[in-house]
XYZ file of C-alpha atoms in Angstrom:
522
model
C 79.931 107.978 129.171
C 81.661 107.721 125.784
C 83.120 104.379 124.766
C 86.146 103.688 122.595
C 87.876 100.697 121.023
C 91.598 100.403 120.324
C 93.152 98.526 117.402
C 96.734 97.285 117.140
C 97.613 97.048 113.451
C 100.933 95.342 112.776
C 101.776 95.576 109.087
C 104.751 94.298 107.154
C 106.794 97.490 107.511
C 105.145 99.414 110.355
C 102.922 99.155 113.401
C 100.035 101.390 114.360
C 97.656 101.882 117.257
C 94.342 103.511 116.353
C 91.380 104.443 118.528
C 87.784 104.441 117.243
C 84.654 105.842 118.846
C 81.363 103.979 119.275
C 80.239 105.112 115.809
C 83.295 103.585 114.139
C 84.942 106.960 113.526
C 88.717 107.206 113.776
C 89.647 109.391 116.755
C 93.449 109.276 116.797
C 96.378 107.028 115.908
C 100.132 106.665 116.008
C 102.378 104.853 113.502
C 106.010 103.730 113.533
C 108.082 101.922 110.909
C 110.440 99.198 112.105
C 113.522 97.505 110.740
C 113.445 95.058 107.844
C 116.340 92.585 107.562
C 117.487 91.188 104.191
C 120.329 88.667 104.860
C 120.320 87.336 101.272
C 118.353 87.923 98.067
C 114.821 86.643 98.624
C 115.254 86.480 102.415
C 113.131 88.815 104.552
C 113.351 88.827 108.336
C 112.201 90.942 111.287
C 113.328 91.021 114.897
C 110.255 90.053 116.988
C 111.456 92.434 119.695
C 111.417 95.281 117.139
C 107.811 94.390 116.295
C 106.843 94.331 119.966
C 108.698 97.562 120.740
C 107.041 99.359 117.836
C 103.596 98.316 119.114
C 104.350 99.601 122.628
C 105.614 102.906 121.222
C 102.495 103.308 119.066
C 100.167 102.569 121.982
C 101.868 105.138 124.200
C 101.942 107.704 121.388
C 98.260 107.285 120.574
C 97.189 107.348 124.226
C 99.120 110.575 124.795
C 97.346 112.237 121.841
C 94.028 110.742 122.986
C 94.355 112.354 126.403
C 95.433 115.684 124.930
C 92.077 115.692 123.123
C 90.409 115.616 126.533
C 89.538 111.904 126.520
C 89.993 109.426 129.365
C 91.903 106.184 128.771
C 89.494 104.493 131.200
C 86.839 104.767 128.485
C 88.797 102.377 126.248
C 86.602 99.276 126.509
C 88.594 96.735 124.566
C 91.349 96.139 122.029
C 91.456 94.320 118.712
C 94.574 93.064 116.964
C 95.269 92.670 113.263
C 98.552 91.551 111.792
C 100.694 90.476 108.846
C 99.617 86.868 108.587
C 102.061 84.187 107.442
C 105.138 85.629 109.174
C 106.507 82.905 111.483
C 107.754 83.592 115.026
C 109.399 81.103 117.404
C 110.286 81.834 121.014
C 111.492 80.166 124.220
C 108.792 79.029 126.645
C 111.007 79.666 129.695
C 112.597 83.019 128.865
C 109.956 84.405 126.537
C 112.724 85.503 124.165
C 112.790 84.861 120.381
C 114.784 81.845 119.221
C 115.302 83.320 115.741
C 114.332 86.339 113.717
C 110.790 86.148 112.374
C 110.659 84.885 108.784
C 108.347 87.225 106.863
C 105.487 86.066 104.630
C 107.227 87.276 101.447
C 110.477 85.377 102.175
C 111.360 82.780 99.497
C 114.283 80.907 101.103
C 112.111 77.819 101.542
C 111.855 76.962 97.844
C 114.046 73.865 98.258
C 111.900 72.733 101.208
C 108.750 73.192 99.122
C 110.218 71.210 96.218
C 111.216 68.360 98.519
C 107.841 68.263 100.279
C 105.991 68.240 96.956
C 107.971 65.187 95.932
C 106.790 63.254 99.014
C 103.161 63.314 97.913
C 101.398 62.013 94.816
C 99.372 65.237 94.848
C 102.507 67.381 94.689
C 101.777 71.018 95.393
C 98.231 70.088 96.458
C 99.399 67.565 99.042
C 97.376 69.162 101.872
C 94.930 71.316 99.940
C 91.906 69.156 100.785
C 92.613 69.710 104.480
C 93.911 73.266 104.795
C 92.755 74.831 101.515
C 96.271 75.922 100.579
C 98.937 74.805 98.080
C 102.496 74.044 99.099
C 104.426 77.254 98.545
C 106.995 79.457 100.246
C 104.183 81.784 101.356
C 102.818 79.922 104.378
C 104.033 79.637 107.972
C 104.477 75.866 108.297
C 107.020 75.797 105.465
C 109.030 78.513 107.238
C 108.797 76.550 110.489
C 110.091 73.442 108.705
C 113.056 75.465 107.421
C 113.832 76.709 110.939
C 113.754 73.178 112.328
C 116.202 72.076 109.645
C 118.601 75.028 109.815
C 118.664 76.223 113.428
C 119.982 73.825 116.071
C 118.602 76.112 118.815
C 115.120 75.982 117.341
C 115.300 72.221 116.769
C 116.443 71.549 120.339
C 113.723 73.761 121.836
C 111.100 72.055 119.665
C 112.189 68.552 120.572
C 112.391 69.189 124.321
C 109.016 70.957 124.477
C 110.492 74.352 125.274
C 109.454 76.135 122.087
C 106.401 78.230 121.251
C 105.378 78.981 117.685
C 102.896 81.418 116.273
C 102.100 84.113 113.786
C 102.590 87.747 114.848
C 99.197 87.947 116.570
C 100.182 85.114 118.912
C 103.518 86.763 119.696
C 101.806 90.064 120.516
C 98.991 88.580 122.627
C 101.459 86.414 124.541
C 103.531 89.459 125.497
C 100.607 91.805 126.107
C 99.023 89.324 128.526
C 102.158 88.776 130.615
C 104.787 87.002 128.501
C 106.740 84.408 130.456
C 104.730 85.417 133.538
C 101.534 83.719 132.467
C 101.083 85.100 128.963
C 98.301 83.479 126.917
C 99.267 81.439 123.845
C 96.358 81.834 121.427
C 95.511 82.681 117.829
C 92.305 83.112 115.843
C 90.874 81.011 113.031
C 91.930 83.427 110.270
C 95.597 83.438 111.225
C 95.544 79.685 111.907
C 94.097 79.115 108.438
C 97.281 80.618 106.932
C 99.724 78.207 108.555
C 98.899 75.033 106.529
C 98.429 73.306 109.881
C 94.690 73.857 110.477
C 91.819 71.791 109.087
C 89.492 74.433 107.632
C 86.485 72.164 108.121
C 86.947 71.440 111.839
C 88.860 74.674 112.639
C 91.311 72.598 114.664
C 94.967 71.726 114.210
C 95.270 68.800 111.800
C 97.238 65.755 112.961
C 97.932 64.842 109.332
C 99.353 68.307 108.565
C 101.463 68.296 111.736
C 102.885 64.897 110.808
C 103.560 66.058 107.232
C 105.705 68.969 108.452
C 107.192 67.115 111.447
C 105.778 69.560 113.986
C 104.847 68.801 117.601
C 101.370 69.959 118.644
C 102.546 71.319 122.011
C 104.246 74.308 120.384
C 101.006 75.617 118.848
C 98.594 78.242 120.190
C 94.962 77.567 121.031
C 92.629 78.438 118.136
C 89.736 80.793 118.966
C 87.062 82.700 117.013
C 88.046 86.136 115.678
C 85.770 87.896 118.164
C 86.055 86.434 121.662
C 87.912 87.016 124.915
C 91.617 86.399 124.263
C 92.959 87.705 127.572
C 93.614 90.913 129.497
C 96.561 93.253 129.143
C 99.067 92.536 131.898
C 102.294 94.332 131.073
C 104.220 96.862 133.198
C 105.041 99.020 130.167
C 101.325 99.544 129.531
C 100.242 100.428 133.070
C 97.334 102.622 131.894
C 95.838 99.692 129.963
C 96.085 97.090 132.712
C 93.168 94.623 132.575
C 91.725 96.053 129.341
C 90.428 92.973 127.477
C 91.681 91.865 124.062
C 88.458 90.776 122.355
C 89.255 90.830 118.642
C 91.927 89.258 116.466
C 92.110 88.758 112.691
C 94.790 88.516 110.044
C 95.064 91.837 108.258
C 93.255 90.894 105.053
C 90.402 89.273 106.957
C 90.158 92.359 109.154
C 89.804 94.484 106.011
C 86.985 92.181 104.844
C 85.184 92.915 108.128
C 86.119 96.595 108.079
C 84.667 96.916 104.565
C 81.477 95.201 105.832
C 81.694 92.444 103.214
C 79.313 90.204 105.152
C 77.170 89.093 102.218
C 78.017 86.179 99.919
C 79.559 87.529 96.718
C 80.997 90.717 98.229
C 84.726 91.299 97.797
C 87.432 93.724 98.841
C 90.962 94.372 97.606
C 93.604 95.781 99.951
C 96.565 97.558 98.355
C 99.292 97.431 100.971
C 102.861 96.124 100.824
C 101.286 93.322 98.848
C 97.773 93.254 97.412
C 95.076 90.875 98.579
C 91.561 90.259 97.293
C 89.052 88.329 99.412
C 85.679 87.146 98.101
C 83.073 86.131 100.694
C 81.631 82.647 100.011
C 79.624 82.512 103.262
C 79.541 79.276 105.260
C 80.372 77.312 102.109
C 83.943 76.108 101.617
C 84.713 76.697 97.936
C 87.769 74.832 96.605
C 89.601 76.663 93.838
C 90.415 75.140 90.483
C 92.029 78.325 89.238
C 94.996 79.043 91.499
C 93.230 80.771 94.396
C 93.329 80.052 98.115
C 90.428 78.790 100.207
C 90.591 80.442 103.602
C 88.556 81.353 106.663
C 87.134 84.858 106.234
C 86.201 85.458 109.867
C 84.332 83.871 112.766
C 82.435 85.667 115.499
C 81.815 83.925 118.818
C 78.698 81.769 118.682
C 78.511 81.984 114.884
C 79.722 79.583 112.162
C 82.842 80.556 110.290
C 82.508 82.530 107.071
C 84.868 81.415 104.311
C 86.498 83.245 101.434
C 88.415 82.787 98.228
C 91.630 84.777 98.182
C 94.046 85.974 95.579
C 97.404 87.311 96.781
C 99.893 89.595 95.025
C 103.351 89.680 96.589
C 104.375 93.194 95.545
C 102.123 96.261 95.368
C 103.130 99.109 97.666
C 106.565 97.495 97.976
C 107.078 98.112 94.236
C 106.421 101.828 94.799
C 108.859 101.745 97.704
C 111.416 100.100 95.399
C 111.071 102.989 92.932
C 111.684 105.380 95.820
C 114.437 103.630 97.784
C 116.322 101.611 95.160
C 115.999 103.706 92.008
C 115.347 107.176 93.419
C 112.684 107.790 90.756
C 110.415 109.374 93.390
C 111.150 111.012 96.733
C 107.884 110.068 98.423
C 105.382 107.297 97.704
C 102.681 109.900 97.092
C 104.572 111.307 94.093
C 103.820 108.247 91.971
C 100.208 109.380 91.491
C 101.118 112.608 89.654
C 104.069 111.014 87.881
C 101.901 108.238 86.424
C 99.118 110.684 85.524
C 101.567 112.708 83.399
C 101.212 110.229 80.497
C 98.134 108.754 78.814
C 99.611 105.275 78.401
C 102.492 103.079 79.538
C 104.282 103.631 76.223
C 104.501 99.869 75.716
C 106.330 99.361 79.045
C 105.176 96.497 81.282
C 106.600 95.912 84.767
C 106.189 92.417 86.241
C 106.897 93.071 89.927
C 107.913 89.532 90.863
C 110.387 90.499 93.613
C 109.280 87.448 95.631
C 108.027 85.403 92.704
C 104.434 85.457 91.504
C 101.582 84.534 93.826
C 97.970 83.869 92.750
C 96.894 82.700 90.309
C 100.323 81.869 88.860
C 102.188 80.435 91.884
C 105.693 80.745 90.444
C 107.961 81.504 93.435
C 111.162 81.054 91.399
C 110.332 83.774 88.857
C 112.189 87.102 89.032
C 110.756 90.498 88.178
C 111.181 92.110 84.776
C 110.569 95.364 82.930
C 109.878 94.818 79.227
C 109.072 97.084 76.290
C 111.611 99.812 77.079
C 112.623 102.134 74.235
C 114.328 105.516 73.873
C 110.855 106.981 74.227
C 110.524 105.545 77.761
C 110.515 108.030 80.665
C 110.112 107.812 84.419
C 106.445 108.652 83.862
C 105.920 105.452 81.853
C 107.738 103.432 84.516
C 105.586 104.952 87.266
C 102.418 104.114 85.348
C 103.642 100.579 84.617
C 104.334 100.101 88.351
C 100.740 100.928 89.247
C 99.410 98.868 86.344
C 101.340 95.805 87.552
C 99.107 95.537 90.609
C 95.988 96.297 88.559
C 96.747 93.632 85.938
C 97.450 91.000 88.593
C 94.166 91.948 90.267
C 92.453 91.318 86.922
C 94.002 87.832 86.750
C 92.771 87.101 90.274
C 89.274 88.407 89.583
C 88.973 86.237 86.467
C 89.875 83.223 88.604
C 87.371 84.205 91.293
C 84.564 84.583 88.780
C 85.360 81.119 87.416
C 85.542 79.479 90.867
C 82.526 81.138 92.453
C 80.155 81.386 89.499
C 79.190 84.813 90.878
C 80.711 87.537 88.673
C 81.641 90.569 90.742
C 79.946 93.888 89.953
C 81.743 96.207 92.375
C 85.205 95.926 93.902
C 85.651 97.619 97.285
C 89.197 98.886 97.859
C 91.384 100.084 100.722
C 95.045 100.281 101.739
C 97.774 102.826 101.059
C 97.910 102.495 97.277
C 94.139 102.966 97.043
C 94.748 106.624 97.959
C 96.084 107.105 94.433
C 93.245 108.315 92.191
C 95.369 107.396 89.177
C 95.823 103.815 90.382
C 92.123 103.363 91.149
C 91.101 104.727 87.746
C 93.573 102.368 86.089
C 92.068 99.541 88.142
C 88.547 100.362 86.984
C 89.741 100.551 83.361
C 91.595 97.237 83.497
C 88.762 95.377 85.261
C 85.871 96.949 83.394
C 84.146 97.245 86.773
C 83.081 99.874 89.243
C 85.753 100.417 91.919
C 84.386 101.735 95.236
C 86.640 103.469 97.755
C 85.275 104.333 101.220
C 85.950 107.802 102.593
C 87.274 106.211 105.807
C 90.082 104.026 104.483
C 91.428 102.496 107.698
C 89.501 99.321 106.909
C 92.008 96.884 108.400
C 92.202 98.557 111.814
C 88.431 99.175 111.767
C 87.878 95.454 111.175
C 89.951 94.577 114.248
C 88.105 97.225 116.276
C 84.770 95.866 115.018
C 85.627 92.322 116.079
C 86.612 93.627 119.513
C 83.593 95.938 119.859
C 80.830 93.488 118.903
C 81.947 91.036 121.563
C 79.109 90.954 124.074
C 81.522 91.343 126.989
C 82.534 94.744 125.629
C 79.101 95.728 124.395
C 79.906 98.840 122.389
C 77.866 97.608 119.432
C 74.769 96.041 120.982
C 73.240 92.804 119.809
C 76.434 91.034 118.772
C 77.613 90.287 115.266
C 74.273 89.536 113.582
C 72.764 92.843 114.641
C 75.915 94.712 113.622
C 76.022 93.035 110.186
C 72.346 93.827 109.591
C 72.871 97.494 110.472
C 75.961 97.656 108.248
C 74.023 96.180 105.310
C 71.304 98.818 105.623
C 73.653 101.750 106.192
C 74.149 104.285 103.390
C 77.928 104.350 103.311
C 79.594 107.211 101.435
C 81.849 105.809 98.698
C 83.978 107.331 95.972
C 83.262 105.526 92.714
C 85.689 105.022 89.818
C 84.015 103.873 86.599
C 85.823 102.428 83.538
C 86.806 104.999 80.910
C 88.041 102.689 78.142
C 86.137 100.234 75.955
C 86.378 96.441 75.904
C 88.666 96.412 72.856
C 91.231 98.707 74.472
C 90.990 96.736 77.705
C 91.648 93.458 75.886
C 94.727 94.875 74.112
C 96.227 96.125 77.369
C 95.654 92.814 79.144
C 97.107 90.881 76.202
C 100.311 92.926 76.548
C 100.446 92.039 80.248
C 100.029 88.339 79.523
C 102.848 88.493 76.948
C 105.096 90.047 79.605
C 104.128 87.320 82.098
C 104.966 84.602 79.568
C 108.351 86.191 78.828
C 109.138 86.622 82.532
C 108.364 83.000 83.312
C 110.985 81.923 80.786
C 113.684 83.838 82.647
C 114.765 81.763 85.654
C 118.483 82.351 86.308
C 120.279 80.092 88.729
C 121.426 81.679 91.951
C 124.734 83.526 91.636
C 126.663 84.167 94.855
C 128.180 87.364 93.412
C 124.684 88.931 93.270
C 124.544 88.849 97.067
C 127.576 91.094 97.566
């Protein structure tokens, strides 16, 4: 009988449910965007019930298409979950209902909290870095949780009386899928836990020191498990056809892409161009601290195996900058149009776009910086702006790669890419030019969902991919994967001039830090 694996993929702006066959081929999927809430400049929220509802709709939509193809839902052996990572969700233990809107990973309202916390430690921004591998910044979940405890009396009361549950989106989804208030499981995996600032990356357990630092009670936290293990069975009346199907995989989205791209060897790296852009570099079982503005994180962990670690560089705005051109400026009607628009010109015409909508992430870590477009002249057209938008992600990727080469001592030769923006041939050619490296794009680009499906499928209880993780990784290493290759088309001198222009724009942008003006919010 045929066997299939399902993957729930909750992204920043949409949810998807995809089904893969036993050869890792995508069979069918369903996608749905959900509401984004922007109460104030820099604030980004989501209704956890919207997230959950979108997942249910996608599952039902994909299963309907799956059956129309002549397949049987009973052949779905297991489900993996991948999710936007640092988004913080809090809910009531008794009712199972959210206590507040989820605060999204890109939200910057916590800058004052970060500043205050930095002042409490002699190490400042690196107060907990030796424990959790992360700097103090608005990016991570624990800072958002601290803000909620300080600004929501309902959240504070539930926390103090032991009636609150906290988690990233994976925990919220698994809790509801496995029964919610009627016995739902409260769990997470090591990759998502490593993004909270509350987990010790050496022991893979919640850190008492980190909990004390943020003033968080341990009883609100989920149990930490490997990325590929048995998380629970689906027990929800809305999903009657999936009752008792096991959830056996769970990874944060960027870690799932690392697995989906089969970056199992030390020194292999992938870059995912989604709402943001995220590069992960596999350092194996070695924890590599960064001295150049990168994050040390858990890459993945399969049951019975030691954790694999990674260096990560994060860019806050990639696909979201394209969406801004479409929705805010009306320069394009669809995201796909940016490829042809940018290809219409041979250069950016001196225009540089620093897309710091939520500040600058790695390796700069300047959350208070605003975006800027510099170098505009009467010669500037929408084509130059489109090209500069794509180049913004490519230049920031270059800055991250330089930092990774310095930290790891293993210069990268090939960058594997995936995510929506990687579909743009123009963007990928620009990336190859700016890096001076080969950029490799797989023909099957659903790397994030495939990673979640892989984690679920290699679990021995599911047994789609025999032999567990080690056997799967060995087969993947030997496989002749079909890749599209983009090679650099400019010389080192041209590359250096372009990057120098970007660095000048970064320097200018960092000087512009206006104080908050209430009139801007109207």
